């Protein structure tokens, strides 16, 4: 069965195919534009509790899991949780800054055959990178860890948020990644903090940098149909935070479905009215963009970010409008 048909069937059945698990908010970096509102856990889930979540996801038909944070390697049972995910045949990605991965951890990660380890990078030099992370030595530690993983055959991807701090190194970062045989993702999208704080947006890159990034990875025009889903919100995506709160996607944070400590995830997913409301919003957004037409209807849209920035999921944010217009120009 093709991936398109799998997605269509999952959308109709509200089957959460792709899930983000935020193992911890703890992090050894302090990135100045970080979307996490804090760097500590109030009462984080234990390894046993996370494994119970994995069992419920298996029952719900989830295929792909992304472990993130904070810094997921800061969770004391990270390796046990990763092993449990692979034992349950999930396709697994790990988002990390990699600086807590020593030789032993690299050996174990290599043995798990993850789909990818995506490593946060913030510049082509220590000066620029360490300014973004607010941690001296983070550049050297990151690239030492990347080498450690790649030498063991781990599929590593460098993932660089483009900001006003590093956009002047656009070409240098591409050259650095190429010189190391390292796949590179350039992300021109800086988001608000999950608590609604808009201050990270002050680090957003210029329109010209966004144009250059989209020129490298030209997004295909979306084909919307009335009554369709804008995205997987409330249908094929979900996220669980370090304390067990469940959300219909990584960005949709203004209302939780509930908590896995009070109701098992497999029951919560099907019982939640919040999830159904989110799914309905995805359709309303789709139809709203169709009504407006033009470039804005052809570019991938995040109603959760619009909610954070404009207070209304149906009112597109300025960043989305800019990216959609640039993408339309590049397609012409």
XYZ file of C-alpha atoms in Angstrom, residues 75-306:
232
model
C 16.372 11.546 30.582
C 18.002 9.001 32.915
C 16.309 6.061 31.162
C 16.656 7.219 27.564
C 18.404 4.068 26.338
C 15.882 1.758 27.950
C 13.049 3.742 26.325
C 14.713 3.742 22.902
C 15.267 -0.025 23.149
C 11.638 -0.560 24.118
C 10.490 1.461 21.099
C 12.594 -0.579 18.684
C 11.516 -3.855 20.335
C 7.945 -2.810 19.490
C 8.955 -2.287 15.849
C 8.430 1.485 15.769
C 10.350 3.543 13.239
C 12.330 5.885 15.496
C 13.951 9.276 15.075
C 15.930 11.015 17.791
C 16.133 14.815 18.004
C 19.186 15.776 20.067
C 22.049 18.227 20.421
C 24.213 15.056 20.703
C 26.618 16.526 23.256
C 25.588 13.990 25.927
C 26.331 11.055 23.593
C 29.571 9.427 24.708
C 31.201 6.348 23.171
C 29.004 3.899 25.093
C 25.820 5.736 24.132
C 26.958 5.938 20.506
C 27.557 2.172 20.479
C 24.068 1.491 21.778
C 22.400 3.959 19.433
C 24.196 2.300 16.516
C 22.876 -1.098 17.609
C 19.272 0.163 17.605
C 19.190 0.981 13.879
C 17.255 4.235 14.226
C 15.820 5.893 11.132
C 17.845 9.038 11.881
C 19.523 11.014 14.611
C 18.809 14.662 13.869
C 21.360 16.923 15.519
C 20.759 20.604 16.253
C 23.443 22.853 14.790
C 23.470 26.640 14.831
C 26.383 27.887 12.786
C 29.550 27.146 10.850
C 31.844 28.451 13.596
C 32.058 28.157 17.347
C 31.507 31.890 17.758
C 28.104 31.849 16.061
C 26.961 28.426 17.265
C 27.883 29.033 20.909
C 26.152 32.411 20.899
C 22.892 30.714 19.912
C 23.180 27.950 22.518
C 24.542 30.237 25.255
C 27.039 27.467 26.050
C 30.760 27.869 25.372
C 32.247 24.775 23.748
C 28.928 23.513 22.385
C 30.069 23.725 18.743
C 33.103 21.510 19.297
C 31.100 19.088 21.434
C 28.351 18.823 18.828
C 30.640 18.034 15.910
C 32.711 15.618 17.981
C 29.489 13.730 18.743
C 28.439 13.810 15.090
C 31.754 12.212 14.138
C 31.324 9.662 16.926
C 27.924 8.641 15.560
C 28.852 8.686 11.880
C 31.927 6.538 12.507
C 29.531 3.852 13.759
C 27.279 4.061 10.726
C 24.480 5.956 12.471
C 22.393 7.979 9.965
C 22.934 11.544 11.181
C 21.209 14.661 9.858
C 22.328 18.176 10.797
C 19.282 20.334 11.456
C 19.905 24.071 11.489
C 17.255 26.639 12.422
C 18.008 29.738 10.380
C 18.070 32.876 12.511
C 19.322 36.433 12.359
C 22.336 35.144 14.333
C 23.522 32.667 11.703
C 21.970 33.678 8.379
C 25.218 35.349 7.306
C 26.794 31.870 7.413
C 24.210 30.320 5.076
C 26.779 29.230 2.472
C 29.400 28.341 5.083
C 27.044 25.906 6.826
C 26.179 24.206 3.537
C 29.884 23.865 2.747
C 30.687 22.553 6.231
C 28.004 19.862 6.021
C 29.091 18.863 2.517
C 32.731 18.566 3.575
C 31.720 16.049 6.238
C 29.252 14.119 4.092
C 26.499 15.250 6.423
C 22.894 15.689 5.222
C 21.630 19.152 6.151
C 18.145 20.495 6.849
C 17.788 24.279 6.826
C 14.715 25.403 8.756
C 13.699 29.050 8.236
C 10.766 28.811 10.643
C 11.203 30.123 14.199
C 8.151 29.553 16.404
C 6.809 31.095 19.627
C 7.370 29.358 22.937
C 4.809 26.757 23.886
C 3.474 29.036 26.638
C 2.623 31.730 24.063
C 5.725 33.890 24.558
C 6.446 35.495 21.174
C 9.989 36.645 21.980
C 11.719 33.890 19.915
C 10.222 35.497 16.802
C 12.662 38.381 17.213
C 15.358 35.935 16.018
C 13.537 35.080 12.762
C 15.700 35.273 9.619
C 15.271 37.843 6.867
C 12.939 37.374 3.905
C 15.969 36.900 1.647
C 17.279 34.055 3.814
C 13.844 32.425 3.769
C 13.836 32.769 -0.019
C 17.243 31.096 -0.299
C 16.175 28.213 1.949
C 12.936 27.625 0.054
C 14.809 27.788 -3.249
C 16.886 24.812 -2.131
C 13.884 22.789 -0.972
C 10.994 24.034 -3.091
C 7.728 22.985 -1.446
C 5.200 21.527 -3.848
C 1.873 23.297 -4.087
C -0.776 21.707 -1.868
C -3.929 20.505 -3.566
C -6.819 21.170 -1.211
C -10.384 19.923 -1.607
C -13.377 21.292 0.263
C -14.072 19.297 3.395
C -10.553 17.868 3.456
C -8.010 17.993 6.266
C -5.437 20.785 6.343
C -3.066 18.563 8.327
C -3.040 15.591 10.662
C -4.191 17.634 13.680
C -6.417 15.490 15.891
C -6.283 12.598 13.441
C -2.833 11.195 12.690
C -0.553 13.135 15.037
C -0.183 13.471 18.786
C 2.410 14.593 21.307
C 3.070 13.697 24.930
C 4.974 16.111 27.157
C 7.370 15.132 29.988
C 4.598 15.101 32.609
C 2.243 12.956 30.513
C -0.052 15.633 29.079
C -1.315 14.641 25.636
C -1.824 17.101 22.772
C -3.192 16.602 19.247
C 0.150 17.717 17.790
C 3.491 19.179 18.883
C 2.354 22.785 18.402
C -1.317 22.647 19.493
C -0.786 23.402 23.197
C -3.688 25.545 24.336
C -5.771 22.512 25.386
C -4.615 19.027 26.361
C -6.615 15.894 25.681
C -5.782 14.729 29.197
C -2.971 12.996 31.027
C -1.713 9.428 30.693
C -1.482 9.168 34.475
C -5.245 9.542 34.824
C -6.352 7.619 31.718
C -4.407 5.219 29.480
C -3.436 6.834 26.204
C -5.318 4.305 24.078
C -8.566 5.235 25.889
C -7.826 8.937 26.075
C -7.271 9.234 22.334
C -10.674 7.822 21.434
C -12.610 9.457 24.295
C -11.313 13.000 24.002
C -13.649 15.733 22.794
C -10.599 18.009 22.541
C -9.135 15.694 19.909
C -12.354 15.734 17.894
C -12.536 19.531 18.093
C -8.945 19.765 16.851
C -9.743 17.454 13.930
C -12.739 19.609 13.036
C -10.529 22.701 13.178
C -8.207 21.112 10.624
C -11.139 20.894 8.199
C -12.335 24.437 8.963
C -8.825 25.756 8.313
C -8.598 23.868 5.023
C -11.875 25.351 3.789
C -10.946 28.835 5.008
C -7.700 28.765 2.998
C -9.567 27.504 -0.068
C -11.907 30.469 0.199
C -8.994 32.914 0.215
C -7.256 31.095 -2.641
C -3.961 32.064 -4.226
C -0.552 31.435 -2.696
C -1.923 31.097 0.812
C -4.038 28.091 -0.154
C -1.090 26.241 -1.717
C 1.430 26.285 1.141
C 1.514 23.980 4.202
C -0.230 25.785 7.051
C 0.065 25.319 10.816
C -3.118 26.404 12.629
C -1.403 25.901 15.999
C 1.251 28.515 15.244
C -1.429 30.848 13.914
